[in-house]
Amino acid sequence: MPVFTEYSTSSRDLRVLPSFAPPVPRLSPKFKPEGSQEKYEVVIAGAGPAGLFLEVLLARYGLSDSSLLCVDAKPTSLKSGQADGLQPRTLEILKSMGLLEEILTEGCQMWEVAFWNPSSSKADGASGGIERTSIVRDVAVPARYPHEVTIHQGRIERILEDDLKRYSTRGVQRSTRVTKVHIDEEGDAEFPVVAEIEGPSGVRTVRTKHLVGADGAHSLVRRSMDLKLEGETSDFIWGVVDFVAETDFPDIRRRCAIHSDNGSVMVIPRERIATGEYLTRLYVHVQDEVKPDSDIAAEEGIEGENKTRAKARREKITMESIFAQAQEVFKPYKIRPRRDDAVDWWAAYQIGQRASKQFVKKDSKGINRVFIVGDACHTHSPKAGQGMNVSMMDSYNLSWKLIHSINGLTPHPAGAVDHILDTYQTERSTIAQQLIAFDKEFSYMFSGKIGTEDGKEGLTHEQFLEVFSTGNGFTSGCGIEYPDNVLVEQTTRDGIIEGNDYLQGVLRPGRRLLNVKVKRHADGNRRDLQDDFPSTGRFRILHFTTTDLLSPSGSSSTSLNAISSIIPLFPPGMIELVILHPLPQNTFVWSELPRVVKTEAEMRFHNGTELEDAYRVYGVSREKGAIAVVRPDGYIGTIADLNDTERVERYLKGCLREIN
Amino acid sequence: MPVFTEYSTSSRDLRVLPSFAPPVPRLSPKFKPEGSQEKYEVVIAGAGPAGLFLEVLLARYGLSDSSLLCVDAKPTSLKSGQADGLQPRTLEILKSMGLLEEILTEGCQMWEVAFWNPSSSKADGASGGIERTSIVRDVAVPARYPHEVTIHQGRIERILEDDLKRYSTRGVQRSTRVTKVHIDEEGDAEFPVVAEIEGPSGVRTVRTKHLVGADGAHSLVRRSMDLKLEGETSDFIWGVVDFVAETDFPDIRRRCAIHSDNGSVMVIPRERIATGEYLTRLYVHVQDEVKPDSDIAAEEGIEGENKTRAKARREKITMESIFAQAQEVFKPYKIRPRRDDAVDWWAAYQIGQRASKQFVKKDSKGINRVFIVGDACHTHSPKAGQGMNVSMMDSYNLSWKLIHSINGLTPHPAGAVDHILDTYQTERSTIAQQLIAFDKEFSYMFSGKIGTEDGKEGLTHEQFLEVFSTGNGFTSGCGIEYPDNVLVEQTTRDGIIEGNDYLQGVLRPGRRLLNVKVKRHADGNRRDLQDDFPSTGRFRILHFTTTDLLSPSGSSSTSLNAISSIIPLFPPGMIELVILHPLPQNTFVWSELPRVVKTEAEMRFHNGTELEDAYRVYGVSREKGAIAVVRPDGYIGTIADLNDTERVERYLKGCLREIN
């Protein structure tokens, strides 16, 4: 193409850079720190997955380095060990931020679980070893990504930090820790949280509107606020090891629950590493006679008299003892590290399930000031692959409520109690309690024996499988349900939604919107509906029109016209309209539709039945339609009849400030 | 999880970084430039999509900054205008390099084409305007990504350059151009190509083993080597404009071919930009009376006498005239830029189809020394969205042959004629000729009128659709076929492959391996088979085992055992084994299979019938099986019976050097 005349407007760097997330609008005055005191709107203590994820989210929502500080005691992100599992719901959310690709292609996709149990044919006498009982799908519930992904926690952190650096010059302030926190309203009512921060250049004091403790199981923030982890520590001791395996065990690349006469092992296949080899993680139940002293030892660090005893316990466990025990369980198969240097990391830990009842400390006026997220709120066993996920989801839940509050988008006047922010406690402590309950049951069963006939500890494979499968809604993250609150109107008029199999996608306030494939009207693009719900802090009205859509006086048109006058009541861009239609044909044109379809939803208007039947999946009738309001985090807020747009308006007025 | 004992090996940064492509092994001596003369193994002139893609590939294969230099006259990558379409085959290849995600999520996926023609109901007399005749799929052939993607060329360049910087410290040397090239064997037979390079700090002379001209339609490299573009320039003049449209035209988000009584327009929907708006590109047939002088004017620049006339032609075309003409064609719909500053770029060009017969200049010994790629080899109209694609595919084809030659992996001794490298000319000039032929037909038809009854120019919608659809195999890049040569054994024994619908996936030497979904044996992972064929410069043996796989003396076992002794004949890692099986069950274990399955293909051994029927798609019998050798670029090299492993060995010995 020999061009002989060419013109272009001024430099358009934004055309070539990766897209940035659009900031959330701010109605409150711009933050301008005054005086000599170092001040922020949010300080985050800790940059593990929970703290870093929160920082990334707030930075994407528009908080600049002058408003937002995140410090971490470690000099760099993690290089080995610790958490490694991402659940389907977490994958959906990472996708909604454009952060999933590397995880999906370079992590290990875990699609199947193999169950191994004591061999039924004990021909050789003493021990017949183990045999495979069955292979089942690892994720049994519908999800956009129907598998787990295992990948090094440090890599997740690196991916989050890479994204953070697109929005923040400072990034995480490393080798720096919060050493003291207290609330002092008299000193400065607007910035009442006072934190002492210790870094390479000494100790300094900062003030902030809000502080978030993402500082782990031994959280200083939690202890400073007099919040307590409550619960139990079991006697079970486990070893965990990441290594490149040399083995003839047939299922080393599947997740395995192995129950043998010699103990239990869980196999977690892991990602490929730079050598071209694949990592394997083993959780090994270590036989240990010394009982732990008390819960305190494990919770708050080991001090004083417990030290000696804890040391004795610790010293009993070595890498060699973990592998020796694993080898016993794997019989008749052999398993060992491929080379001497093929072990990446190992550790020993004790199973415990504890959670804090309170996740928030308020000031004297009732304003939420100090939050805790992640391990600071709940600790539990790692075997259901929940830790990193529930922690990041705490931050995900908190992030948009916090930015709405700071930016003056909630219906509450500045400096007053904010009921939107209150729901962090309501929603996430509910999940933490469910997590603890599930983990107790799962861990107990997993540490027990299968197939023994001697008394209480006996457990059939079917019982174990039952706990595994029914727990899948929870462990996948896809089945969690937030309780009724200002953001979740669980009482829906009878008959709007057909069915109650919410795990399969039927709409339910408090649950996430399942993904379906839809075909966009404007361009025929085959899309994932969840892509219309990116994590940009916006509410969405999901409108299921009916078969009468093309009738100008029909129920769909009437409803859409009513919706079109609700959207402008709120700050521009804060409510996006997504529309599905059930019509078999795609040949109608914009001029045959209510005007709002093109003006508000040109690129979010889809055929909802041609590729998958979204109406059936969601339990919506094609004749009656429905309206669902979806929160910024992808959870359903309320569901209304097409003609009940008043409910939509009322719900939104409870969530967002109106503009004049 | 309160860990109380923890251990990890030394810093493992590679665990957290994105994976790097593994370098291609080098048998030739390491490159150590000696003397004061600046020397390279490869110099690339031009860093548009073709040159930059070549540099990225060579850097990933392992050429360091001391071996590889790429210069470009522009100070930065492109910021507006020019090419914008990526075809399905290009998308597959970008995926094979891990470079697709941003393109796929942020580009405009073009799934449908709408055809608009003069309205049949001319009730209002003079002109009835246009009406939609039909909407069809934009990509009619099977492909992993069944759509085109349109996205700013500058963004592609930025994505390539970001990846380049992971492998190269220097990156592209900008504001620098090759000003002279000649071959001088007497001065230095190993580095016979001499290039004069002009940069910000002056002029310097470098020597190199190979030089690649990726310097566009007016290529200095091509002219210096006395290679000529041959072909015609038509009289048709077109305007092209990128802008944010304000329109009531119903299909502005679909690719449209509009034929009206007032001329033709092609609509190309484009990506969303930072404002949240979507770009549109229009190609507008501009009515122009002044004929061009000669082909030379368009090819070699406008000089001398032609200057005045060319200037006259140029000055007639303005942005306003393009929009005015477009508006005529769109009637009765209105179309204009949304705002005054909503026009990104515009240009006018003349359609021409020209290609060079020779893509290579050899030295006196017959060694391929100077190559041309991309627009330097072929120019044509932009409307079939081919330019950037064919150009990048030139580089893709050349890249692995060049690295194999440089690294001493081809069967030819160093300094001798390399028949592998010869195939660049054979293969890509064939494609260029097909491109020119297709483009001529398509452009001519597109510039013609539809539905006129007055003489030769009349063209029915059906005729146009026919050219569009049959051309789709070529334009998608999925149907191209390289001719018989040392790398393509097109003669296959009768009866191995059933069927001949190669576009639908039936195996055919010279064509790319279509993607299918397979289920991996080791872990149950549902995978895309193409992911086992990354662009890392390796050959692959794709082995279709039969239903007798579990029989130790069956044809599959015998064949696999023979293959296992072929692989070690060649440099380690240069031949990867990928195995499919047609067995309904997945419960067998490694010990029931030939040993080579686990040792060579543990993570590349798949159930080929459970998800999609790969055997049916590829035309392979489940009872007889087959072996296909796949080249590093994903094209089939040869196909053999299971028992004809000799053919496999012979083919590979023609491609790769044996080791002792």
mmCIF file of N, CA and C in Angstrom, chain A residues 285-325:
data_model
loop_
_atom_site.group_PDB
_atom_site.id
_atom_site.type_symbol
_atom_site.label_atom_id
_atom_site.label_comp_id
_atom_site.label_asym_id
_atom_site.label_seq_id
_atom_site.Cartn_x
_atom_site.Cartn_y
_atom_site.Cartn_z
ATOM 1 N N HIS A 285 1.238 -36.295 56.433
ATOM 2 C CA HIS A 285 0.862 -36.370 57.837
ATOM 3 C C HIS A 285 2.018 -37.003 58.595
ATOM 4 N N VAL A 286 2.661 -36.206 59.470
ATOM 5 C CA VAL A 286 3.841 -36.691 60.174
ATOM 6 C C VAL A 286 3.424 -37.268 61.518
ATOM 7 N N GLN A 287 3.879 -38.479 61.774
ATOM 8 C CA GLN A 287 3.566 -39.107 63.060
ATOM 9 C C GLN A 287 4.429 -38.420 64.113
ATOM 10 N N ASP A 288 3.774 -37.889 65.117
ATOM 11 C CA ASP A 288 4.507 -37.109 66.121
ATOM 12 C C ASP A 288 3.842 -37.317 67.466
ATOM 13 N N GLU A 289 4.639 -37.605 68.486
ATOM 14 C CA GLU A 289 4.049 -37.969 69.771
ATOM 15 C C GLU A 289 3.883 -36.770 70.704
ATOM 16 N N VAL A 290 4.761 -35.785 70.556
ATOM 17 C CA VAL A 290 4.725 -34.656 71.486
ATOM 18 C C VAL A 290 3.521 -33.753 71.187
ATOM 19 N N LYS A 291 2.709 -33.565 72.171
ATOM 20 C CA LYS A 291 1.514 -32.739 71.977
ATOM 21 C C LYS A 291 1.867 -31.257 72.121
ATOM 22 N N PRO A 292 1.192 -30.395 71.428
ATOM 23 C CA PRO A 292 1.452 -28.960 71.600
ATOM 24 C C PRO A 292 0.942 -28.485 72.955
ATOM 25 N N ASP A 293 1.517 -27.435 73.444
ATOM 26 C CA ASP A 293 1.174 -26.934 74.765
ATOM 27 C C ASP A 293 -0.176 -26.249 74.814
ATOM 28 N N SER A 294 -0.355 -25.341 73.946
ATOM 29 C CA SER A 294 -1.585 -24.553 74.012
ATOM 30 C C SER A 294 -1.782 -23.847 72.697
ATOM 31 N N ASP A 295 -2.933 -23.304 72.538
ATOM 32 C CA ASP A 295 -3.219 -22.580 71.302
ATOM 33 C C ASP A 295 -2.321 -21.369 71.154
ATOM 34 N N ILE A 296 -1.977 -20.804 72.295
ATOM 35 C CA ILE A 296 -1.229 -19.551 72.246
ATOM 36 C C ILE A 296 0.114 -19.714 71.545
ATOM 37 N N ALA A 297 0.737 -20.868 71.792
ATOM 38 C CA ALA A 297 2.038 -21.098 71.173
ATOM 39 C C ALA A 297 1.965 -20.919 69.660
ATOM 40 N N ALA A 298 0.941 -21.483 69.099
ATOM 41 C CA ALA A 298 0.848 -21.412 67.644
ATOM 42 C C ALA A 298 0.347 -20.059 67.174
ATOM 43 N N GLU A 299 -0.488 -19.441 68.016
ATOM 44 C CA GLU A 299 -1.060 -18.191 67.526
ATOM 45 C C GLU A 299 -0.115 -17.027 67.643
ATOM 46 N N GLU A 300 0.367 -16.809 68.817
ATOM 47 C CA GLU A 300 1.033 -15.538 69.076
ATOM 48 C C GLU A 300 2.552 -15.649 69.099
ATOM 49 N N GLY A 301 3.087 -16.732 68.574
ATOM 50 C CA GLY A 301 4.531 -16.889 68.636
ATOM 51 C C GLY A 301 4.882 -17.710 69.864
ATOM 52 N N ILE A 302 6.064 -18.255 69.843
ATOM 53 C CA ILE A 302 6.439 -19.190 70.901
ATOM 54 C C ILE A 302 7.358 -18.472 71.858
ATOM 55 N N GLU A 303 6.888 -18.344 73.067
ATOM 56 C CA GLU A 303 7.668 -17.568 74.028
ATOM 57 C C GLU A 303 7.832 -18.321 75.336
ATOM 58 N N GLY A 304 8.763 -17.853 76.132
ATOM 59 C CA GLY A 304 8.930 -18.342 77.490
ATOM 60 C C GLY A 304 9.070 -19.844 77.588
ATOM 61 N N GLU A 305 8.296 -20.412 78.478
ATOM 62 C CA GLU A 305 8.435 -21.828 78.793
ATOM 63 C C GLU A 305 8.164 -22.735 77.587
ATOM 64 N N ASN A 306 7.256 -22.286 76.705
ATOM 65 C CA ASN A 306 6.877 -23.126 75.573
ATOM 66 C C ASN A 306 8.020 -23.323 74.585
ATOM 67 N N LYS A 307 8.925 -22.391 74.634
ATOM 68 C CA LYS A 307 10.004 -22.381 73.653
ATOM 69 C C LYS A 307 10.729 -23.723 73.575
ATOM 70 N N THR A 308 11.108 -24.237 74.728
ATOM 71 C CA THR A 308 11.881 -25.472 74.779
ATOM 72 C C THR A 308 11.104 -26.621 74.150
ATOM 73 N N ARG A 309 9.870 -26.714 74.569
ATOM 74 C CA ARG A 309 9.038 -27.803 74.094
ATOM 75 C C ARG A 309 8.781 -27.686 72.574
ATOM 76 N N ALA A 310 8.522 -26.461 72.159
ATOM 77 C CA ALA A 310 8.270 -26.242 70.725
ATOM 78 C C ALA A 310 9.503 -26.607 69.915
ATOM 79 N N LYS A 311 10.650 -26.263 70.484
ATOM 80 C CA LYS A 311 11.904 -26.565 69.797
ATOM 81 C C LYS A 311 12.082 -28.073 69.646
ATOM 82 N N ALA A 312 11.731 -28.773 70.697
ATOM 83 C CA ALA A 312 11.840 -30.230 70.646
ATOM 84 C C ALA A 312 10.958 -30.800 69.536
ATOM 85 N N ARG A 313 9.758 -30.279 69.433
ATOM 86 C CA ARG A 313 8.838 -30.733 68.390
ATOM 87 C C ARG A 313 9.408 -30.424 67.005
ATOM 88 N N ARG A 314 9.919 -29.215 66.884
ATOM 89 C CA ARG A 314 10.410 -28.764 65.590
ATOM 90 C C ARG A 314 11.589 -29.612 65.127
ATOM 91 N N GLU A 315 12.458 -29.870 66.075
ATOM 92 C CA GLU A 315 13.687 -30.570 65.699
ATOM 93 C C GLU A 315 13.445 -32.012 65.302
ATOM 94 N N LYS A 316 12.321 -32.528 65.700
ATOM 95 C CA LYS A 316 12.026 -33.915 65.324
ATOM 96 C C LYS A 316 11.732 -34.030 63.827
ATOM 97 N N ILE A 317 11.284 -32.916 63.257
ATOM 98 C CA ILE A 317 10.867 -32.988 61.857
ATOM 99 C C ILE A 317 11.966 -32.487 60.946
ATOM 100 N N THR A 318 12.336 -33.310 60.007
ATOM 101 C CA THR A 318 13.378 -32.942 59.049
ATOM 102 C C THR A 318 12.853 -33.247 57.655
ATOM 103 N N MET A 319 13.563 -32.739 56.670
ATOM 104 C CA MET A 319 13.183 -33.055 55.309
ATOM 105 C C MET A 319 13.205 -34.566 55.109
ATOM 106 N N GLU A 320 14.235 -35.206 55.673
ATOM 107 C CA GLU A 320 14.365 -36.657 55.514
ATOM 108 C C GLU A 320 13.176 -37.378 56.130
ATOM 109 N N SER A 321 12.735 -36.902 57.298
ATOM 110 C CA SER A 321 11.617 -37.605 57.947
ATOM 111 C C SER A 321 10.333 -37.423 57.149
ATOM 112 N N ILE A 322 10.188 -36.285 56.509
ATOM 113 C CA ILE A 322 8.993 -36.071 55.678
ATOM 114 C C ILE A 322 9.007 -37.042 54.493
ATOM 115 N N PHE A 323 10.154 -37.127 53.825
ATOM 116 C CA PHE A 323 10.224 -38.035 52.667
ATOM 117 C C PHE A 323 10.094 -39.500 53.107
ATOM 118 N N ALA A 324 10.695 -39.831 54.269
ATOM 119 C CA ALA A 324 10.604 -41.219 54.749
ATOM 120 C C ALA A 324 9.153 -41.589 54.998
ATOM 121 N N GLN A 325 8.422 -40.653 55.620
ATOM 122 C CA GLN A 325 7.009 -40.918 55.902
ATOM 123 C C GLN A 325 6.208 -40.997 54.592
#
